[in-house]
Amino acid sequence: MTSERFSATYRIETAHPLSEAAEAMAGEQSSGTFVDVPGETERLRERHAARVESITELDTVNEPTLPGAAPPSVGDPNEYTRAEVRISIPVRNVGASLPNLKTAVAGNLFELRYFSGLRLLDVEIPDKIVEAYPGPQFGIEGTRQIVGVEDRPVVGTIIKPSVGLAPAETADLVSDLAESGVDFIKDDELLAGPPYSPVEDRVQAVMAALDDHESASGGEVMYACNITGDVDEMLSRHDAVVEAGGNCVMVSLNSVGLSAVKRLREHAEVPIHGHRNGWGALSRCPQLGFDFRAYQKLFRIAGIDHIHVNGIRNKFCESDESVVDSARAVQTPIAATDDAAMPVFSSGQWAGQAPDTYAALGNVDCMYLAGGGIIGHPDGPAAGVEHIKQGWEAAMEGIPLDEYAENHRELRQAIHHFGPVGTGR
């Protein structure tokens, strides 16, 4: 692909001839409409039309994945073909704008009657956009430096209950969690700045508790304070976090959008922890929506440092293979610059998934978050943190968890409580 064009790759399902359906996609993404119009000249198409670069037929099915697709114009009315299609788009159509790139590759396409399935698998990010956007400020290495963790995952937990705690109650819980030896603590996505727990009050209380802990232990805990809100609110809340001595902010990516993330990144002095809540609405149907390969690129270019990827044997509907592919995508450079972000494993995690996670990912450049897996340990949160660290030690040393647990009480108790090994929690 030249520097004048970029491409997007899709998986489609259609009852129409593949070439006809793909051309409809290209037209919808650029200069075409449902009927020829005088202004769409050959010269205009040459400069601005999207182009079908390749079509790879995959398989056929007898039932459409989604309702509402137009019936076939020819052929078997019960046969739907799936294929992978790559479309290229002139860079001049979107300029140096990430929101407009997203519109071009993931706009009205999903509503076209040609398709009973259409999913964006991947997208190239043009150099013009990469150069215009900030990308991660801290990423993997910057996050490790803040918490002082080098040779294992950053182990973290989530404030629970998700809602209802006043600032002082949140601070008390954070104090207990910090004493457990955890590296990272985050607000739940449901807790941002409600009347009973304004960000300004909560972060003051939490940071006072963490300052006391750090003065006694010498170790720094990262607290991701949820500042999700309107753009001006987020900037003001970020400043309150920094003024209180905080070292991370969290935003709900799908709630605030790409432009808000970019503006926050330009303003931010601390890492941005990206939570993808709402992701299931974009991805759960395998023949519709987004693949994470494409989605995560957009928010990394906008400037996040961490992003959630679920976890192996999680409580949600995502497969283990998809989780690992997502984590690898987050760690894969988009451009020549150091723009990798830190994948965040969460959802039903305890030490039982550590060996499989390490074997599949092949490295420890991740966050490993456990709520119940830490707080729910029968010997308390400190044992919960320790058992996860022990589980990763066993994984990195290639020792089966059951064997490693023979000389590590915390892990042994966790296997008895959460196990058997190989299950989620």
Coordinates of C-alpha atoms in Angstrom, one line a residue:
M1 CA 0.0 0.0 0.0
T2 CA 1.4 3.4 -0.9
S3 CA 1.5 6.3 1.5
E4 CA -1.4 7.8 -0.5
R5 CA -3.8 5.0 0.5
F6 CA -4.5 2.9 3.5
S7 CA -6.5 -0.3 3.8
A8 CA -9.1 -1.9 6.0
T9 CA -9.8 -5.7 6.2
Y10 CA -13.3 -7.1 6.8
R11 CA -15.0 -10.5 7.1
I12 CA -18.3 -10.4 5.2
E13 CA -21.3 -12.6 4.8
T14 CA -23.6 -12.1 1.8
A15 CA -26.1 -13.8 -0.4
H16 CA -25.0 -11.6 -3.4
P17 CA -22.0 -12.2 -5.7
L18 CA -18.9 -11.3 -3.7
S19 CA -17.6 -8.8 -6.2
E20 CA -20.9 -7.0 -6.2
A21 CA -21.0 -6.8 -2.4
A22 CA -17.4 -5.7 -2.1
E23 CA -18.0 -2.9 -4.7
A24 CA -21.0 -1.8 -2.7
M25 CA -18.7 -1.5 0.4
A26 CA -16.1 0.5 -1.5
G27 CA -18.8 2.9 -2.8
E28 CA -20.3 3.4 0.6
Q29 CA -16.8 4.2 2.1
S30 CA -16.0 6.9 -0.4
S31 CA -17.7 8.6 -3.4
G32 CA -20.5 6.2 -4.3
T33 CA -24.2 6.3 -3.6
F34 CA -27.2 4.2 -4.6
V35 CA -27.5 5.9 -8.0
D36 CA -25.1 7.7 -10.3
V37 CA -24.9 11.4 -9.7
P38 CA -23.4 14.0 -12.1
G39 CA -20.7 15.1 -9.7
E40 CA -19.1 11.7 -9.4
T41 CA -16.8 12.1 -12.4
E42 CA -14.1 9.8 -13.5
R43 CA -11.6 12.3 -12.3
L44 CA -13.2 12.5 -8.8
R45 CA -13.3 8.7 -8.6
E46 CA -9.6 8.5 -9.5
R47 CA -8.7 10.8 -6.6
H48 CA -11.3 9.8 -4.0
A49 CA -12.9 6.4 -4.6
A50 CA -12.2 3.4 -2.3
R51 CA -10.9 0.4 -4.1
V52 CA -11.4 -3.4 -3.6
E53 CA -7.9 -4.8 -3.3
S54 CA -8.7 -8.4 -2.6
I55 CA -11.5 -10.9 -2.0
T56 CA -10.8 -14.3 -0.4
E57 CA -13.8 -16.6 -0.2
L58 CA -14.0 -18.6 3.1
D59 CA -17.1 -20.8 3.3
T60 CA -20.8 -20.8 2.8
V61 CA -23.7 -21.2 5.3
N62 CA -27.4 -21.9 4.9
E63 CA -28.8 -19.4 7.3
P64 CA -27.9 -15.7 7.5
T65 CA -26.2 -14.5 10.7
L66 CA -28.3 -11.4 10.9
P67 CA -31.8 -10.4 9.7
G68 CA -32.5 -7.6 7.4
A69 CA -30.2 -8.5 4.5
A70 CA -31.5 -8.2 1.0
P71 CA -32.2 -11.5 -0.8
P72 CA -29.9 -12.6 -3.5
S73 CA -30.3 -11.3 -7.0
V74 CA -29.2 -14.6 -8.5
G75 CA -28.4 -18.1 -7.2
D76 CA -29.5 -20.2 -4.2
P77 CA -31.7 -18.1 -1.9
N78 CA -30.5 -20.1 1.1
E79 CA -26.8 -19.8 0.4
Y80 CA -24.7 -17.1 2.1
T81 CA -21.0 -16.8 1.4
R82 CA -18.4 -15.6 3.8
A83 CA -15.3 -13.9 2.6
E84 CA -12.4 -11.7 3.7
V85 CA -12.3 -8.4 1.8
R86 CA -9.6 -5.7 1.8
I87 CA -10.6 -2.2 0.8
S88 CA -8.1 0.7 0.2
I89 CA -9.1 4.3 0.8
P90 CA -7.2 7.4 -0.2
V91 CA -5.6 9.1 2.7
R92 CA -6.8 12.5 1.4
N93 CA -10.3 11.4 2.2
V94 CA -9.7 11.4 5.9
G95 CA -6.6 13.7 6.3
A96 CA -4.9 13.5 9.7
S97 CA -8.1 12.8 11.6
L98 CA -8.6 9.6 13.6
P99 CA -12.4 10.1 14.0
N100 CA -12.8 10.6 10.3
L101 CA -10.7 7.5 9.6
K102 CA -13.0 5.6 11.9
T103 CA -16.0 6.9 10.0
A104 CA -14.5 5.8 6.7
V105 CA -13.8 2.3 7.8
A106 CA -16.6 1.7 10.2
G107 CA -19.5 3.9 9.4
N108 CA -22.7 3.1 7.5
L109 CA -21.2 -0.2 6.2
F110 CA -22.8 -2.2 9.0
E111 CA -26.3 -1.2 7.8
L112 CA -25.9 -2.1 4.1
R113 CA -28.7 -4.5 3.0
Y114 CA -26.1 -6.5 1.0
F115 CA -24.8 -8.1 4.1
S116 CA -26.0 -10.6 6.7
G117 CA -22.6 -10.1 8.4
L118 CA -19.8 -7.5 8.3
R119 CA -17.0 -7.2 10.7
L120 CA -13.9 -4.9 10.7
L121 CA -10.9 -7.1 11.3
D122 CA -8.0 -4.7 11.0
V123 CA -7.1 -1.3 9.7
E124 CA -3.9 0.4 8.7
I125 CA -3.2 3.7 10.4
P126 CA -1.7 6.1 7.8
D127 CA 1.6 7.8 8.7
K128 CA -0.1 11.2 8.6
I129 CA -2.4 10.2 11.4
V130 CA 0.3 8.4 13.5
E131 CA 2.4 11.6 13.3
A132 CA -0.5 13.9 14.2
Y133 CA -1.5 11.9 17.3
P134 CA 0.4 11.5 20.6
G135 CA 0.2 7.8 21.2
P136 CA 1.0 6.3 24.7
Q137 CA 3.0 8.6 26.9
F138 CA 4.1 5.9 29.4
G139 CA 3.2 2.5 28.0
I140 CA 4.7 -0.6 29.4
E141 CA 8.1 0.7 30.5
G142 CA 6.8 3.9 32.0
T143 CA 4.2 2.0 34.0
R144 CA 6.8 -0.4 35.3
Q145 CA 9.0 2.4 36.4
I146 CA 6.3 4.0 38.4
V147 CA 5.4 0.9 40.4
G148 CA 9.0 -0.5 40.5
V149 CA 8.1 -3.9 39.0
E150 CA 10.4 -5.3 36.3
D151 CA 10.4 -9.1 36.0
R152 CA 6.8 -10.1 36.5
P153 CA 3.3 -8.8 35.7
V154 CA 2.0 -5.8 37.5
V155 CA -0.5 -7.3 40.0
G156 CA -3.6 -5.3 40.7
T157 CA -7.1 -5.3 42.0
I158 CA -10.4 -3.4 41.8
I159 CA -12.2 -1.5 44.4
K160 CA -15.3 -3.4 45.3
P161 CA -18.2 -2.9 45.9
S162 CA -18.3 -1.1 42.6
V163 CA -20.6 1.7 43.8
G164 CA -21.8 3.1 47.1
L165 CA -18.6 3.7 49.0
A166 CA -18.0 7.3 50.3
P167 CA -14.5 8.7 49.9
A168 CA -13.4 7.8 53.4
E169 CA -14.7 4.3 53.0
T170 CA -12.9 4.0 49.7
A171 CA -9.7 5.2 51.3
D172 CA -10.0 2.6 54.1
L173 CA -10.3 -0.2 51.6
V174 CA -7.4 1.2 49.5
S175 CA -5.3 1.3 52.7
D176 CA -6.0 -2.4 53.3
L177 CA -5.3 -3.4 49.7
A178 CA -2.1 -1.5 49.7
E179 CA -1.0 -3.3 52.8
S180 CA -1.6 -6.6 50.9
G181 CA 1.4 -5.8 48.6
V182 CA -0.6 -5.1 45.5
D183 CA 1.0 -3.0 42.8
F184 CA -2.1 -1.4 41.2
I185 CA -5.6 -0.5 42.4
K186 CA -8.3 0.9 40.2
D187 CA -11.8 2.3 40.6
D188 CA -14.6 0.3 39.0
E189 CA -15.9 1.6 35.7
L190 CA -19.2 2.4 37.4
L191 CA -17.6 4.8 39.9
A192 CA -16.5 8.1 38.3
G193 CA -17.7 11.3 40.0
P194 CA -21.1 10.7 41.6
P195 CA -22.5 13.2 44.2
Y196 CA -21.7 10.8 47.1
S197 CA -18.0 10.4 45.9
P198 CA -16.7 13.3 43.9
V199 CA -13.3 12.7 42.3
E200 CA -11.7 15.6 44.1
D201 CA -12.8 14.2 47.5
R202 CA -12.1 10.6 46.7
V203 CA -8.6 11.1 45.3
Q204 CA -7.6 13.3 48.3
A205 CA -8.7 10.6 50.7
V206 CA -7.2 7.7 48.8
M207 CA -3.8 9.4 48.2
A208 CA -3.6 10.3 51.9
A209 CA -3.9 6.6 52.6
L210 CA -1.4 5.6 50.0
D211 CA 1.1 8.3 51.2
D212 CA 0.9 6.8 54.6
H213 CA 1.5 3.3 53.2
E214 CA 4.4 4.4 50.9
S215 CA 6.1 6.3 53.8
A216 CA 6.1 3.1 55.8
S217 CA 6.9 0.6 53.1
G218 CA 8.9 2.7 50.5
G219 CA 6.9 1.2 47.7
E220 CA 4.7 3.0 45.3
V221 CA 1.2 1.8 44.5
M222 CA -0.5 2.9 41.3
Y223 CA -4.1 4.1 41.8
A224 CA -6.2 4.5 38.6
C225 CA -8.8 7.1 39.6
N226 CA -11.8 7.0 37.3
I227 CA -12.2 10.5 35.9
T228 CA -14.7 9.6 33.1
G229 CA -17.0 12.6 32.2
D230 CA -17.3 15.4 29.7
V231 CA -14.0 16.7 28.3
D232 CA -13.7 19.7 30.6
E233 CA -14.7 17.6 33.6
M234 CA -12.0 15.0 32.8
L235 CA -9.3 17.7 32.4
S236 CA -10.3 19.2 35.8
R237 CA -10.5 15.8 37.5
H238 CA -7.1 14.9 36.0
D239 CA -5.6 18.1 37.6
A240 CA -7.2 17.1 41.0
V241 CA -5.6 13.7 40.8
V242 CA -2.1 15.2 40.0
E243 CA -2.5 17.9 42.7
A244 CA -3.3 15.1 45.2
G245 CA -0.2 13.2 44.2
G246 CA -2.0 10.6 42.1
N247 CA -0.1 8.6 39.5
C248 CA -2.8 7.3 37.0
V249 CA -6.2 8.2 35.6
M250 CA -8.8 5.9 34.2
V251 CA -11.4 6.6 31.4
S252 CA -14.2 4.5 29.9
L253 CA -13.2 4.6 26.3
N254 CA -16.5 3.9 24.6
S255 CA -18.2 6.5 26.8
V256 CA -15.9 9.4 26.0
G257 CA -14.6 8.6 22.5
L258 CA -11.4 9.1 20.5
S259 CA -11.3 12.9 20.5
A260 CA -11.8 13.1 24.3
V261 CA -9.0 10.6 24.8
K262 CA -6.7 12.6 22.5
R263 CA -7.4 15.8 24.4
L264 CA -6.8 14.1 27.8
R265 CA -3.6 12.6 26.5
E266 CA -2.3 16.1 25.4
H267 CA -3.1 17.4 28.9
A268 CA -2.1 14.3 31.0
E269 CA 0.9 14.1 33.3
V270 CA 0.2 10.5 34.4
P271 CA -0.7 7.3 32.6
I272 CA -4.2 6.8 31.1
H273 CA -5.8 3.5 32.0
G274 CA -8.3 2.6 29.3
H275 CA -11.4 0.6 30.2
R276 CA -13.3 -0.9 27.3
N277 CA -16.7 -1.4 29.0
G278 CA -19.4 -1.7 26.3
W279 CA -17.0 -3.7 24.1
G280 CA -19.4 -6.6 24.0
A281 CA -21.9 -4.5 22.0
L282 CA -19.3 -3.9 19.3
S283 CA -17.9 -7.4 19.2
R284 CA -20.1 -10.2 20.7
C285 CA -21.6 -11.3 17.4
P286 CA -18.7 -12.9 15.5
Q287 CA -20.1 -11.8 12.1
L288 CA -20.7 -8.1 13.1
G289 CA -18.9 -5.2 14.6
F290 CA -15.2 -4.9 15.4
D291 CA -12.3 -7.2 15.9
F292 CA -10.1 -6.0 18.8
R293 CA -7.0 -5.7 16.4
A294 CA -8.7 -2.7 14.8
Y295 CA -10.3 -1.2 17.9
Q296 CA -7.3 -1.1 20.1
K297 CA -5.1 0.6 17.4
L298 CA -7.5 3.6 17.4
F299 CA -7.3 4.2 21.1
R300 CA -3.6 3.5 21.3
I301 CA -2.9 6.1 18.7
A302 CA -5.2 8.5 20.6
G303 CA -3.0 8.1 23.6
I304 CA -3.9 5.4 26.2
D305 CA -1.2 3.5 28.1
H306 CA -3.2 0.5 29.3
I307 CA -6.2 -1.3 27.9
H308 CA -8.4 -4.2 29.1
V309 CA -8.4 -7.5 27.2
N310 CA -10.4 -9.8 29.6
G311 CA -8.6 -12.9 30.8
I312 CA -8.2 -16.6 30.2
R313 CA -11.3 -18.5 31.4
N314 CA -13.0 -15.2 32.1
K315 CA -16.6 -14.7 33.3
F316 CA -17.6 -13.2 30.0
C317 CA -18.3 -14.8 26.6
E318 CA -14.8 -14.2 25.0
S319 CA -12.7 -17.2 24.1
D320 CA -9.2 -17.7 25.5
E321 CA -7.8 -17.5 21.9
S322 CA -9.4 -14.1 21.4
V323 CA -8.1 -12.8 24.7
V324 CA -4.5 -13.8 23.9
D325 CA -4.7 -12.5 20.4
S326 CA -6.0 -9.2 21.9
A327 CA -3.1 -8.9 24.3
R328 CA -0.6 -9.6 21.6
A329 CA -2.1 -6.9 19.4
V330 CA -1.8 -4.4 22.2
Q331 CA 1.9 -5.2 22.6
T332 CA 2.5 -5.0 18.8
P333 CA 4.0 -1.7 17.5
I334 CA 1.8 0.2 15.0
A335 CA 4.6 2.5 13.8
A336 CA 8.3 2.7 14.2
T337 CA 7.9 4.6 17.4
D338 CA 7.5 2.9 20.8
D339 CA 3.7 2.8 20.8
A340 CA 3.1 -0.5 22.5
A341 CA 0.6 -0.4 25.4
M342 CA 0.1 -2.6 28.4
P343 CA -2.6 -5.3 28.1
V344 CA -4.7 -5.7 31.2
F345 CA -5.9 -9.2 32.0
S346 CA -9.0 -9.2 34.3
S347 CA -12.3 -11.0 34.9
G348 CA -12.4 -14.0 37.1
Q349 CA -8.6 -14.2 37.4
W350 CA -6.5 -16.0 40.1
A351 CA -3.2 -17.9 39.9
G352 CA -4.9 -20.8 38.2
Q353 CA -4.8 -19.0 34.8
A354 CA -1.2 -17.8 35.2
P355 CA 0.6 -20.7 33.5
D356 CA -1.7 -20.8 30.5
T357 CA -1.5 -17.0 30.2
Y358 CA 2.2 -17.0 30.3
A359 CA 2.6 -19.9 27.9
A360 CA 0.2 -18.2 25.4
L361 CA 1.5 -14.7 25.7
G362 CA 5.2 -15.5 25.9
N363 CA 6.1 -12.6 28.2
V364 CA 5.1 -10.8 31.4
D365 CA 4.5 -7.3 30.0
C366 CA 0.9 -7.1 31.3
M367 CA -1.3 -6.2 34.2
Y368 CA -3.0 -9.1 36.0
L369 CA -6.0 -7.9 37.9
A370 CA -8.0 -9.9 40.4
G371 CA -10.9 -8.7 42.5
G372 CA -12.3 -11.8 44.1
G373 CA -9.1 -13.7 43.4
I374 CA -7.3 -11.3 45.9
I375 CA -10.0 -10.1 48.2
G376 CA -11.7 -13.5 48.3
H377 CA -8.6 -15.5 49.3
P378 CA -9.4 -17.5 52.5
D379 CA -6.4 -16.0 54.3
G380 CA -7.1 -12.5 53.3
P381 CA -6.0 -10.0 50.6
A382 CA -2.2 -10.2 51.4
A383 CA -2.4 -13.9 50.8
G384 CA -4.4 -13.2 47.7
V385 CA -1.7 -11.0 46.2
E386 CA 1.0 -13.4 47.3
H387 CA -0.6 -16.4 45.7
I388 CA -0.9 -14.7 42.4
K389 CA 2.8 -13.7 42.5
Q390 CA 3.6 -17.3 43.3
G391 CA 1.5 -18.6 40.5
W392 CA 3.4 -16.4 38.0
E393 CA 6.7 -17.5 39.6
A394 CA 5.7 -21.1 38.9
A395 CA 4.7 -20.3 35.4
M396 CA 7.9 -18.5 34.6
E397 CA 10.0 -21.4 36.1
G398 CA 8.0 -24.0 34.3
I399 CA 6.9 -25.7 37.5
P400 CA 3.3 -27.1 37.7
L401 CA 1.1 -25.1 40.1
D402 CA 0.3 -28.1 42.3
E403 CA 3.9 -28.9 42.7
Y404 CA 4.9 -25.3 43.4
A405 CA 2.1 -25.1 45.9
E406 CA 3.6 -27.8 48.1
N407 CA 6.1 -25.3 49.5
H408 CA 3.9 -22.1 49.1
R409 CA 1.0 -22.0 51.6
E410 CA -0.8 -19.1 49.9
L411 CA -1.0 -20.8 46.6
R412 CA -1.9 -24.1 48.2
Q413 CA -4.8 -22.5 50.0
A414 CA -6.0 -20.7 46.8
I415 CA -6.0 -24.0 44.8
H416 CA -8.1 -25.6 47.5
H417 CA -10.5 -22.6 47.6
F418 CA -10.6 -21.4 43.9
G419 CA -9.5 -24.5 42.1
P420 CA -8.9 -27.0 40.8
V421 CA -6.1 -25.7 38.7
G422 CA -7.3 -24.9 35.2
T423 CA -10.6 -23.3 36.2
G424 CA -11.7 -19.6 36.3
R425 CA -13.1 -17.7 39.2

